[in-house]
Short mmCIF file of C-alpha atoms in Angstrom, two decimals:
data_model
loop_
_atom_site.label_atom_id
_atom_site.label_comp_id
_atom_site.label_asym_id
_atom_site.label_seq_id
_atom_site.Cartn_x
_atom_site.Cartn_y
_atom_site.Cartn_z
CA UNK P 1 32.61 -12.77 23.15
CA UNK P 2 31.46 -12.78 19.51
CA UNK P 3 31.72 -16.57 19.41
CA UNK P 4 29.46 -16.86 22.45
CA UNK P 5 26.94 -14.47 20.88
CA UNK P 6 27.01 -16.40 17.64
CA UNK P 7 26.54 -19.80 19.33
CA UNK P 8 23.72 -18.45 21.49
CA UNK P 9 22.05 -16.93 18.47
CA UNK P 10 22.34 -20.13 16.43
CA UNK P 11 20.86 -22.13 19.31
CA UNK P 12 18.05 -19.62 19.72
CA UNK P 13 17.33 -19.70 16.01
CA UNK P 14 17.28 -23.52 16.01
CA UNK P 15 14.75 -23.58 18.85
CA UNK P 16 12.64 -20.91 17.16
CA UNK P 17 12.73 -22.81 13.86
CA UNK P 18 11.65 -26.04 15.57
CA UNK P 19 8.63 -24.52 17.28
CA UNK P 20 7.57 -22.47 14.24
CA UNK P 21 7.97 -25.05 11.47
CA UNK P 22 5.72 -24.60 8.48
CA UNK P 23 2.07 -25.27 9.19
CA UNK P 24 -0.16 -24.54 6.24
CA UNK P 25 -2.91 -22.81 8.20
CA UNK P 26 -5.67 -20.66 6.78
CA UNK P 27 -7.62 -17.89 8.46
CA UNK P 28 -11.31 -18.65 9.10
CA UNK P 29 -13.41 -16.84 6.49
CA UNK P 30 -16.27 -15.93 8.85
CA UNK P 31 -18.67 -13.07 7.96
CA UNK P 32 -19.45 -9.56 9.11
CA UNK P 33 -21.81 -6.61 9.10
CA UNK P 34 -20.31 -3.11 9.22
CA UNK P 35 -23.21 -0.93 8.18
CA UNK P 36 -25.24 1.23 10.58
CA UNK P 37 -27.66 -0.44 12.98
CA UNK P 38 -28.47 -4.12 13.08
CA UNK P 39 -28.03 -6.46 10.14
CA UNK P 40 -31.21 -6.74 8.01
CA UNK P 41 -32.86 -10.16 7.92
CA UNK P 42 -33.17 -10.24 4.14
CA UNK P 43 -30.48 -11.15 1.65
CA UNK P 44 -28.00 -8.40 0.82
CA UNK P 45 -28.41 -6.66 -2.53
CA UNK P 46 -25.55 -7.98 -4.67
CA UNK P 47 -26.14 -5.74 -7.69
CA UNK P 48 -23.29 -3.67 -9.11
CA UNK P 49 -24.02 -0.09 -10.17
CA UNK P 50 -22.01 2.32 -12.34
CA UNK P 51 -20.64 5.28 -10.41
CA UNK P 52 -19.35 8.63 -11.59
CA UNK P 53 -17.09 11.09 -9.78
CA UNK P 54 -18.82 14.48 -9.67
CA UNK P 55 -18.19 17.95 -8.35
CA UNK P 56 -19.97 21.30 -8.30
CA UNK P 57 -19.26 25.02 -8.26
CA UNK P 58 -20.49 25.07 -4.66
CA UNK P 59 -17.94 22.46 -3.61
CA UNK P 60 -15.09 24.32 -5.30
CA UNK P 61 -16.24 27.65 -3.81
CA UNK P 62 -16.25 26.07 -0.34
CA UNK P 63 -12.70 24.81 -0.92
CA UNK P 64 -11.48 28.24 -2.02
CA UNK P 65 -13.03 29.91 1.01
CA UNK P 66 -11.26 27.50 3.32
CA UNK P 67 -7.93 27.98 1.53
CA UNK P 68 -8.30 31.77 1.73
CA UNK P 69 -8.63 31.53 5.52
CA UNK P 70 -5.53 29.35 5.96
CA UNK P 71 -2.93 30.78 8.36
CA UNK P 72 0.76 29.95 7.97
CA UNK P 73 3.31 29.33 10.69
CA UNK P 74 6.81 30.40 9.59
CA UNK P 75 9.37 27.55 9.43
CA UNK P 76 12.62 27.50 11.32
CA UNK P 77 15.58 28.70 9.30
CA UNK P 78 17.24 26.00 7.21
CA UNK P 79 14.78 23.39 8.50
CA UNK P 80 13.87 22.09 5.01
CA UNK P 81 11.53 19.10 5.60
CA UNK P 82 13.15 17.95 8.86
CA UNK P 83 10.24 19.29 10.93
CA UNK P 84 7.57 18.20 8.49
CA UNK P 85 6.10 20.05 5.53
CA UNK P 86 8.07 23.29 5.13
CA UNK P 87 5.57 26.17 5.22
CA UNK P 88 7.57 28.28 2.76
CA UNK P 89 7.01 25.62 0.13
CA UNK P 90 3.48 25.05 1.44
CA UNK P 91 2.67 28.63 0.40
CA UNK P 92 3.50 27.70 -3.19
CA UNK P 93 1.34 24.57 -3.01
CA UNK P 94 -1.57 26.47 -1.44
CA UNK P 95 -1.31 29.19 -4.09
CA UNK P 96 -1.36 26.59 -6.85
CA UNK P 97 -4.29 24.77 -5.26
CA UNK P 98 -6.27 28.01 -4.96
CA UNK P 99 -5.45 29.68 -8.29
CA UNK P 100 -4.32 27.06 -10.83
CA UNK P 101 -5.49 23.58 -9.84
CA UNK P 102 -8.49 22.59 -11.97
CA UNK P 103 -10.55 20.09 -10.00
CA UNK P 104 -13.17 19.79 -12.74
CA UNK P 105 -10.47 18.73 -15.19
CA UNK P 106 -9.12 16.20 -12.71
CA UNK P 107 -12.63 14.81 -12.22
CA UNK P 108 -12.74 14.17 -15.97
CA UNK P 109 -9.41 12.33 -15.69
CA UNK P 110 -10.76 10.25 -12.79
CA UNK P 111 -13.75 9.27 -14.91
CA UNK P 112 -11.59 7.96 -17.76
CA UNK P 113 -11.82 4.53 -16.17
CA UNK P 114 -15.16 2.87 -15.34
CA UNK P 115 -16.21 3.25 -11.69
CA UNK P 116 -18.70 1.06 -9.84
CA UNK P 117 -20.23 0.51 -6.42
CA UNK P 118 -21.71 -2.55 -4.76
CA UNK P 119 -22.92 -3.33 -1.23
CA UNK P 120 -20.87 -5.88 0.73
CA UNK P 121 -21.32 -6.61 4.45
CA UNK P 122 -23.40 -3.46 4.80
CA UNK P 123 -20.90 -1.10 3.14
CA UNK P 124 -20.94 0.61 -0.25
CA UNK P 125 -17.71 -0.58 -1.88
CA UNK P 126 -16.24 1.58 -4.63
CA UNK P 127 -13.91 0.21 -7.30
CA UNK P 128 -12.65 0.82 -10.80
CA UNK P 129 -12.68 -2.07 -13.26
CA UNK P 130 -10.55 -1.72 -16.37
CA UNK P 131 -10.68 -4.32 -19.13
CA UNK P 132 -8.16 -4.62 -21.99
CA UNK P 133 -9.12 -2.61 -25.08
CA UNK P 134 -7.95 -5.54 -27.22
CA UNK P 135 -6.71 -9.10 -26.72
CA UNK P 136 -4.61 -11.46 -28.84
CA UNK P 137 -6.77 -14.11 -30.50
CA UNK P 138 -7.78 -16.94 -28.21
CA UNK P 139 -6.51 -15.22 -25.06
CA UNK P 140 -8.33 -14.18 -21.91
CA UNK P 141 -7.09 -11.42 -19.59
CA UNK P 142 -5.63 -12.20 -16.19
CA UNK P 143 -7.74 -10.72 -13.37
CA UNK P 144 -5.56 -8.59 -11.09
CA UNK P 145 -6.78 -6.90 -7.89
CA UNK P 146 -4.57 -3.95 -6.88
CA UNK P 147 -4.97 -2.47 -3.39
CA UNK P 148 -3.72 0.94 -2.22
CA UNK P 149 -2.69 2.09 1.25
CA UNK P 150 -2.55 5.30 3.33
CA UNK P 151 -2.36 8.16 2.48
CA UNK P 152 -2.99 6.91 -1.05
CA UNK P 153 -6.01 5.97 -3.10
CA UNK P 154 -7.10 4.05 -6.19
CA UNK P 155 -5.70 7.01 -8.17
CA UNK P 156 -2.17 5.73 -7.45
CA UNK P 157 -2.75 3.07 -10.11
CA UNK P 158 -3.89 5.31 -12.97
CA UNK P 159 -0.49 5.35 -14.69
CA UNK P 160 0.25 1.65 -14.28
CA UNK P 161 -3.17 0.46 -15.51
CA UNK P 162 -2.53 1.00 -19.24
CA UNK P 163 0.81 -0.82 -18.95
CA UNK P 164 -1.07 -3.83 -17.62
CA UNK P 165 -4.26 -3.74 -19.68
CA UNK P 166 -2.81 -2.50 -22.98
CA UNK P 167 0.89 -3.44 -22.87
CA UNK P 168 1.42 -3.70 -26.65
CA UNK P 169 0.59 -0.01 -27.13
CA UNK P 170 2.87 1.01 -24.26
CA UNK P 171 6.16 -0.59 -25.28
CA UNK P 172 5.63 -3.98 -23.63
CA UNK P 173 4.84 -7.40 -25.04
CA UNK P 174 1.34 -8.84 -24.92
CA UNK P 175 2.55 -12.00 -23.17
CA UNK P 176 0.62 -10.90 -20.08
CA UNK P 177 -2.56 -8.86 -20.46
CA UNK P 178 -4.51 -8.01 -17.32
CA UNK P 179 -8.01 -7.01 -16.33
CA UNK P 180 -7.46 -4.65 -13.40
CA UNK P 181 -9.74 -4.08 -10.41
CA UNK P 182 -8.79 -1.32 -7.95
CA UNK P 183 -11.13 -0.97 -4.95
CA UNK P 184 -11.09 1.77 -2.35
CA UNK P 185 -10.53 0.47 1.19
CA UNK P 186 -13.70 1.09 3.24
CA UNK P 187 -13.36 4.47 4.90
CA UNK P 188 -11.14 5.76 2.09
CA UNK P 189 -12.49 7.96 -0.70
CA UNK P 190 -15.70 6.66 -2.20
CA UNK P 191 -15.97 3.44 -0.16
CA UNK P 192 -18.26 3.77 2.83
CA UNK P 193 -16.64 3.73 6.26
CA UNK P 194 -17.53 1.13 8.86
CA UNK P 195 -20.09 2.22 11.46
CA UNK P 196 -18.71 -0.28 13.95
CA UNK P 197 -15.46 -0.85 15.80
CA UNK P 198 -13.08 -3.61 14.78
CA UNK P 199 -13.01 -3.16 11.00
CA UNK P 200 -9.47 -4.32 10.18
CA UNK P 201 -7.39 -5.68 7.32
CA UNK P 202 -8.85 -9.20 7.61
CA UNK P 203 -12.40 -7.84 7.26
CA UNK P 204 -11.25 -5.78 4.28
CA UNK P 205 -9.61 -8.83 2.71
CA UNK P 206 -12.83 -10.82 3.09
CA UNK P 207 -14.85 -8.02 1.48
CA UNK P 208 -12.46 -7.76 -1.46
CA UNK P 209 -12.59 -11.55 -1.91
CA UNK P 210 -16.39 -11.31 -2.06
CA UNK P 211 -16.02 -8.49 -4.57
CA UNK P 212 -13.90 -10.66 -6.86
CA UNK P 213 -16.43 -13.51 -6.62
CA UNK P 214 -19.23 -11.06 -7.39
CA UNK P 215 -17.34 -9.99 -10.52
CA UNK P 216 -17.18 -13.63 -11.62
CA UNK P 217 -13.56 -14.44 -10.72
CA UNK P 218 -13.00 -17.73 -8.89
CA UNK P 219 -9.23 -17.41 -9.28
CA UNK P 220 -7.23 -14.20 -9.52
CA UNK P 221 -3.95 -12.41 -8.86
CA UNK P 222 -3.48 -9.73 -6.17
CA UNK P 223 -0.97 -6.91 -5.69
CA UNK P 224 -0.40 -4.32 -2.99
CA UNK P 225 1.89 -2.09 -0.96
CA UNK P 226 1.38 -0.39 2.43
CA UNK P 227 -2.06 -1.45 3.79
CA UNK P 228 -2.63 -3.08 0.40
CA UNK P 229 0.23 -5.47 1.10
CA UNK P 230 -1.35 -6.55 4.40
CA UNK P 231 -4.84 -6.82 2.90
CA UNK P 232 -3.56 -8.93 0.01
CA UNK P 233 -1.55 -11.08 2.44
CA UNK P 234 -4.73 -11.65 4.46
CA UNK P 235 -6.61 -12.62 1.30
CA UNK P 236 -3.96 -15.24 0.59
CA UNK P 237 -4.32 -16.50 4.17
CA UNK P 238 -8.11 -16.60 3.96
CA UNK P 239 -8.61 -18.18 0.52
CA UNK P 240 -5.27 -19.50 -0.81
CA UNK P 241 -7.00 -21.78 -3.33
CA UNK P 242 -8.50 -18.71 -5.03
CA UNK P 243 -5.30 -16.63 -5.16
CA UNK P 244 -3.18 -17.71 -8.14
CA UNK P 245 -0.38 -15.34 -7.26
CA UNK P 246 0.50 -12.60 -4.74
CA UNK P 247 2.78 -9.70 -5.66
CA UNK P 248 3.94 -7.16 -3.06
CA UNK P 249 6.11 -4.07 -2.95
CA UNK P 250 6.10 -3.95 0.86
CA UNK P 251 5.97 -6.67 3.49
CA UNK P 252 5.28 -6.44 7.22
CA UNK P 253 7.65 -9.18 8.30
CA UNK P 254 9.38 -7.92 11.44
CA UNK P 255 9.68 -10.89 13.81
CA UNK P 256 12.05 -12.46 16.30
CA UNK P 257 13.88 -13.99 13.35
CA UNK P 258 14.32 -10.75 11.42
CA UNK P 259 15.27 -8.79 14.56
CA UNK P 260 17.90 -11.37 15.46
CA UNK P 261 19.44 -11.45 12.00
CA UNK P 262 19.31 -7.65 11.77
CA UNK P 263 21.44 -7.29 14.89
CA UNK P 264 24.01 -9.79 13.63
CA UNK P 265 23.81 -9.09 9.92
CA UNK P 266 26.60 -6.50 9.64
CA UNK P 267 29.16 -9.02 10.86
CA UNK P 268 27.58 -12.33 9.82
CA UNK P 269 25.43 -11.16 6.92
CA UNK P 270 26.53 -13.75 4.38
CA UNK P 271 26.06 -16.58 6.89
CA UNK P 272 22.55 -15.28 7.62
CA UNK P 273 21.60 -15.06 3.94
CA UNK P 274 22.08 -11.32 3.35
CA UNK P 275 23.38 -10.15 -0.02
CA UNK P 276 25.76 -7.23 -0.43
CA UNK P 277 22.81 -5.12 -1.57
CA UNK P 278 20.88 -6.05 1.60
CA UNK P 279 23.79 -4.91 3.76
CA UNK P 280 24.06 -1.67 1.79
CA UNK P 281 20.35 -0.90 2.28
CA UNK P 282 20.11 -1.94 5.95
CA UNK P 283 23.33 -0.65 7.52
CA UNK P 284 24.30 1.29 9.52
CA UNK P 285 21.18 -0.11 11.19
CA UNK P 286 20.97 2.78 13.66
CA UNK P 287 20.41 5.27 10.82
CA UNK P 288 18.63 3.17 8.20
CA UNK P 289 16.26 1.29 10.50
CA UNK P 290 15.91 2.70 14.01
CA UNK P 291 16.30 6.43 13.28
CA UNK P 292 14.26 6.04 10.10
CA UNK P 293 11.43 4.44 12.07
CA UNK P 294 11.58 7.15 14.72
CA UNK P 295 11.44 9.92 12.10
CA UNK P 296 8.64 8.43 10.04
CA UNK P 297 6.37 6.56 12.46
CA UNK P 298 5.12 9.35 14.75
CA UNK P 299 1.91 9.53 12.69
CA UNK P 300 1.44 5.78 13.29
CA UNK P 301 1.46 6.13 17.07
CA UNK P 302 -1.15 8.92 16.88
CA UNK P 303 -3.38 6.93 14.54
CA UNK P 304 -3.00 3.70 16.52
CA UNK P 305 -4.21 5.46 19.67
CA UNK P 306 -6.27 8.60 18.89
CA UNK P 307 -6.87 8.60 15.13
CA UNK P 308 -9.63 11.21 15.16
CA UNK P 309 -7.01 13.97 15.55
CA UNK P 310 -4.08 15.26 13.41
CA UNK P 311 2.31 14.31 4.54
CA UNK P 312 4.05 11.50 3.65
CA UNK P 313 4.69 11.80 -0.10
CA UNK P 314 8.07 13.47 0.44
CA UNK P 315 10.14 11.37 2.82
CA UNK P 316 8.34 8.11 1.98
CA UNK P 317 9.49 8.60 -1.59
CA UNK P 318 13.07 9.26 -0.55
CA UNK P 319 14.26 9.96 3.00
CA UNK P 320 16.99 12.26 1.63
CA UNK P 321 14.27 14.62 0.42
CA UNK P 322 13.99 15.92 3.98
CA UNK P 323 17.13 17.95 3.26
CA UNK P 324 15.37 19.88 0.47
CA UNK P 325 13.38 23.09 0.90
CA UNK P 326 10.57 21.71 -1.30
CA UNK P 327 10.78 18.15 0.06
CA UNK P 328 11.53 16.87 -3.46
CA UNK P 329 7.81 16.46 -4.04
CA UNK P 330 7.84 17.58 -7.66
CA UNK P 331 10.77 15.34 -8.56
CA UNK P 332 8.46 12.33 -8.73
CA UNK P 333 4.94 13.77 -8.75
CA UNK P 334 3.06 16.68 -10.28
CA UNK P 335 1.11 19.00 -8.01
CA UNK P 336 -2.01 18.02 -9.98
CA UNK P 337 -1.50 14.37 -9.06
CA UNK P 338 -0.77 15.11 -5.41
CA UNK P 339 -3.71 17.46 -5.03
CA UNK P 340 -6.04 15.03 -6.79
CA UNK P 341 -5.17 12.46 -4.15
CA UNK P 342 -5.78 15.07 -1.43
CA UNK P 343 -9.13 15.98 -2.97
CA UNK P 344 -10.26 12.34 -2.89
CA UNK P 345 -9.99 12.55 0.91
CA UNK P 346 -11.29 16.12 1.28
CA UNK P 347 -14.37 15.89 -0.95
CA UNK P 348 -15.44 12.62 0.70
CA UNK P 349 -14.53 13.71 4.27
CA UNK P 350 -12.69 10.42 4.84
CA UNK P 351 -9.34 11.44 6.30
CA UNK P 352 -10.48 10.55 9.85
CA UNK P 353 -12.06 7.22 8.89
CA UNK P 354 -8.94 6.32 6.90
CA UNK P 355 -6.76 6.99 9.92
CA UNK P 356 -8.93 4.81 12.15
CA UNK P 357 -7.67 1.84 10.13
CA UNK P 358 -4.41 2.13 12.09
CA UNK P 359 -6.10 1.75 15.45
CA UNK P 360 -8.16 -1.21 14.25
CA UNK P 361 -5.07 -3.02 12.98
CA UNK P 362 -2.29 -1.94 15.33
CA UNK P 363 -4.04 -0.59 18.41
CA UNK P 364 -3.90 -3.93 20.24
CA UNK P 365 -0.13 -4.18 19.93
CA UNK P 366 2.34 -5.90 17.65
CA UNK P 367 1.99 -9.64 16.85
CA UNK P 368 -1.26 -9.96 18.80
CA UNK P 369 -3.40 -11.10 15.87
CA UNK P 370 -3.35 -14.60 14.43
CA UNK P 371 -2.58 -13.55 10.87
CA UNK P 372 0.61 -11.81 12.01
CA UNK P 373 2.01 -15.16 13.19
CA UNK P 374 0.86 -17.12 10.14
CA UNK P 375 2.83 -17.77 6.96
CA UNK P 376 1.48 -17.41 3.45
CA UNK P 377 1.37 -20.40 1.11
CA UNK P 378 0.63 -18.99 -2.31
CA UNK P 379 3.22 -18.19 -5.02
CA UNK P 380 4.65 -14.78 -4.16
CA UNK P 381 6.66 -12.10 -5.95
CA UNK P 382 8.33 -9.14 -4.26
CA UNK P 383 9.68 -5.81 -5.52
CA UNK P 384 12.29 -4.31 -3.17
CA UNK P 385 12.34 -0.59 -3.92
CA UNK P 386 15.52 1.04 -2.56
CA UNK P 387 13.80 4.02 -0.91
CA UNK P 388 11.10 2.02 0.89
CA UNK P 389 10.79 2.94 4.58
CA UNK P 390 12.73 -0.18 5.61
CA UNK P 391 14.47 -2.56 3.25
CA UNK P 392 13.16 -6.13 3.45
CA UNK P 393 15.80 -8.74 2.52
CA UNK P 394 14.76 -11.80 0.55
CA UNK P 395 15.51 -13.97 3.59
CA UNK P 396 12.93 -12.06 5.66
CA UNK P 397 10.30 -12.21 2.93
CA UNK P 398 10.80 -15.94 2.41
CA UNK P 399 10.39 -16.59 6.15
CA UNK P 400 6.82 -15.19 5.97
CA UNK P 401 6.14 -16.25 2.37
CA UNK P 402 7.77 -19.69 1.88
CA UNK P 403 6.56 -19.88 -1.74
CA UNK P 404 8.46 -16.76 -2.77
CA UNK P 405 9.46 -17.37 -6.40
CA UNK P 406 10.52 -13.89 -7.53
CA UNK P 407 12.47 -11.23 -5.63
CA UNK P 408 13.76 -8.12 -7.39
CA UNK P 409 16.02 -5.29 -6.29
CA UNK P 410 14.45 -2.34 -8.07
CA UNK P 411 16.63 0.32 -9.65
CA UNK P 412 14.88 3.26 -8.01
CA UNK P 413 11.67 4.23 -6.25
CA UNK P 414 10.14 4.26 -2.80
CA UNK P 415 6.94 3.60 -0.92
CA UNK P 416 4.39 4.69 -3.54
CA UNK P 417 5.70 2.35 -6.21
CA UNK P 418 2.81 2.40 -8.70
CA UNK P 419 2.54 6.18 -8.40
CA UNK P 420 6.30 6.84 -8.64
CA UNK P 421 7.60 4.15 -10.97
CA UNK P 422 4.66 2.56 -12.82
CA UNK P 423 6.76 0.99 -15.57
CA UNK P 424 9.27 -0.59 -13.17
CA UNK P 425 6.47 -2.08 -11.09
CA UNK P 426 4.55 -3.27 -14.16
CA UNK P 427 7.64 -5.02 -15.51
CA UNK P 428 8.23 -6.76 -12.20
CA UNK P 429 4.62 -7.95 -11.97
CA UNK P 430 5.00 -9.36 -15.48
CA UNK P 431 8.30 -10.98 -14.52
CA UNK P 432 6.62 -12.66 -11.56
CA UNK P 433 3.84 -14.01 -13.79
CA UNK P 434 6.41 -15.39 -16.25
CA UNK P 435 8.25 -17.24 -13.48
CA UNK P 436 4.98 -18.52 -12.07
CA UNK P 437 3.74 -19.85 -15.40
CA UNK P 438 7.02 -21.66 -16.05
CA UNK P 439 6.65 -23.73 -12.88
#
């Protein structure tokens, strides 16, 4: 029986390979208008303005009033984080938020890096732009666009930025010194939300490409995880000649090929290109893939269908944290960091618009959009963090990204790589650049 399955699978793979051989396609660049009303006839204002994060006593008073009115639902006994955020621990978080969290201090921290806004395709686009404080003689910094996902923000990158822009003063060599640009996805935080339906990852990628051109960069590097990984992938599909290198810590690569190899990998893993570490991270597949998806993707179904209604920093950091009363949240993050990220959504009233991004990208079904079926033909590096939602073997990544030149099994860390393990991610980005420059 196994021989018949194997022969059938090999034949199916051969047919699939023949009909899906590499075709170096690019996505059409097109154009768009996402602001309210009809597009103005005049030329869009391309000026870039400084921006500052601000707050007020009135805003903080409003927050405290809302917190004071919060009503708790008792958790089930011994439920830990299996049913979601445990309300016993939530009481501690709420108390800290109300009585100890200093939003004014966090606003000062947010303003440590220069913020800007510019209008692109009818939307106010927010970004931070951090240049190196010093450069070795005769060197220019490498422009690097870093894109967040949900439920994150540009703040995820605050701890990795100095490792990239000022490596010499943070224990790293100055072989690679970066100039870092971190935009907010439209509808997240300080970037204006689309007023029209259909604003997806491809439209976001085009806007961020225009942003880089507006900043004077004809060629640049890009990095992302979660939605950032898809947006950066789309940028590489839209304008591959402008993207010098693509680095990801997550890849949406589920396909007929990966599904087929996943089902056969436990028995024929080596034949299918799996390493021992791949097998360790993927199997038993029922627990580490299917049950994991069922536990962690309920939010996705809601947001793909009805996103205007409804915590992922616990189990997306480590699925084993669901067995802990406090969800393990403070093992990797401080409450100040977590609440600052929450405040970026609350103060801007963007949680609903951020969730709509799921419907715009996934609401039509899986593999229905052209970019999902296209490969990516720019040099690519990949960080495989062991506690990511689903492990992505090198074989899977290379199928989507044929120019994969660097693949690393990371020692620790999960979905929010830059937030959790900034030094590990920074080192892997630098490793990717070293490999790329040696080619």
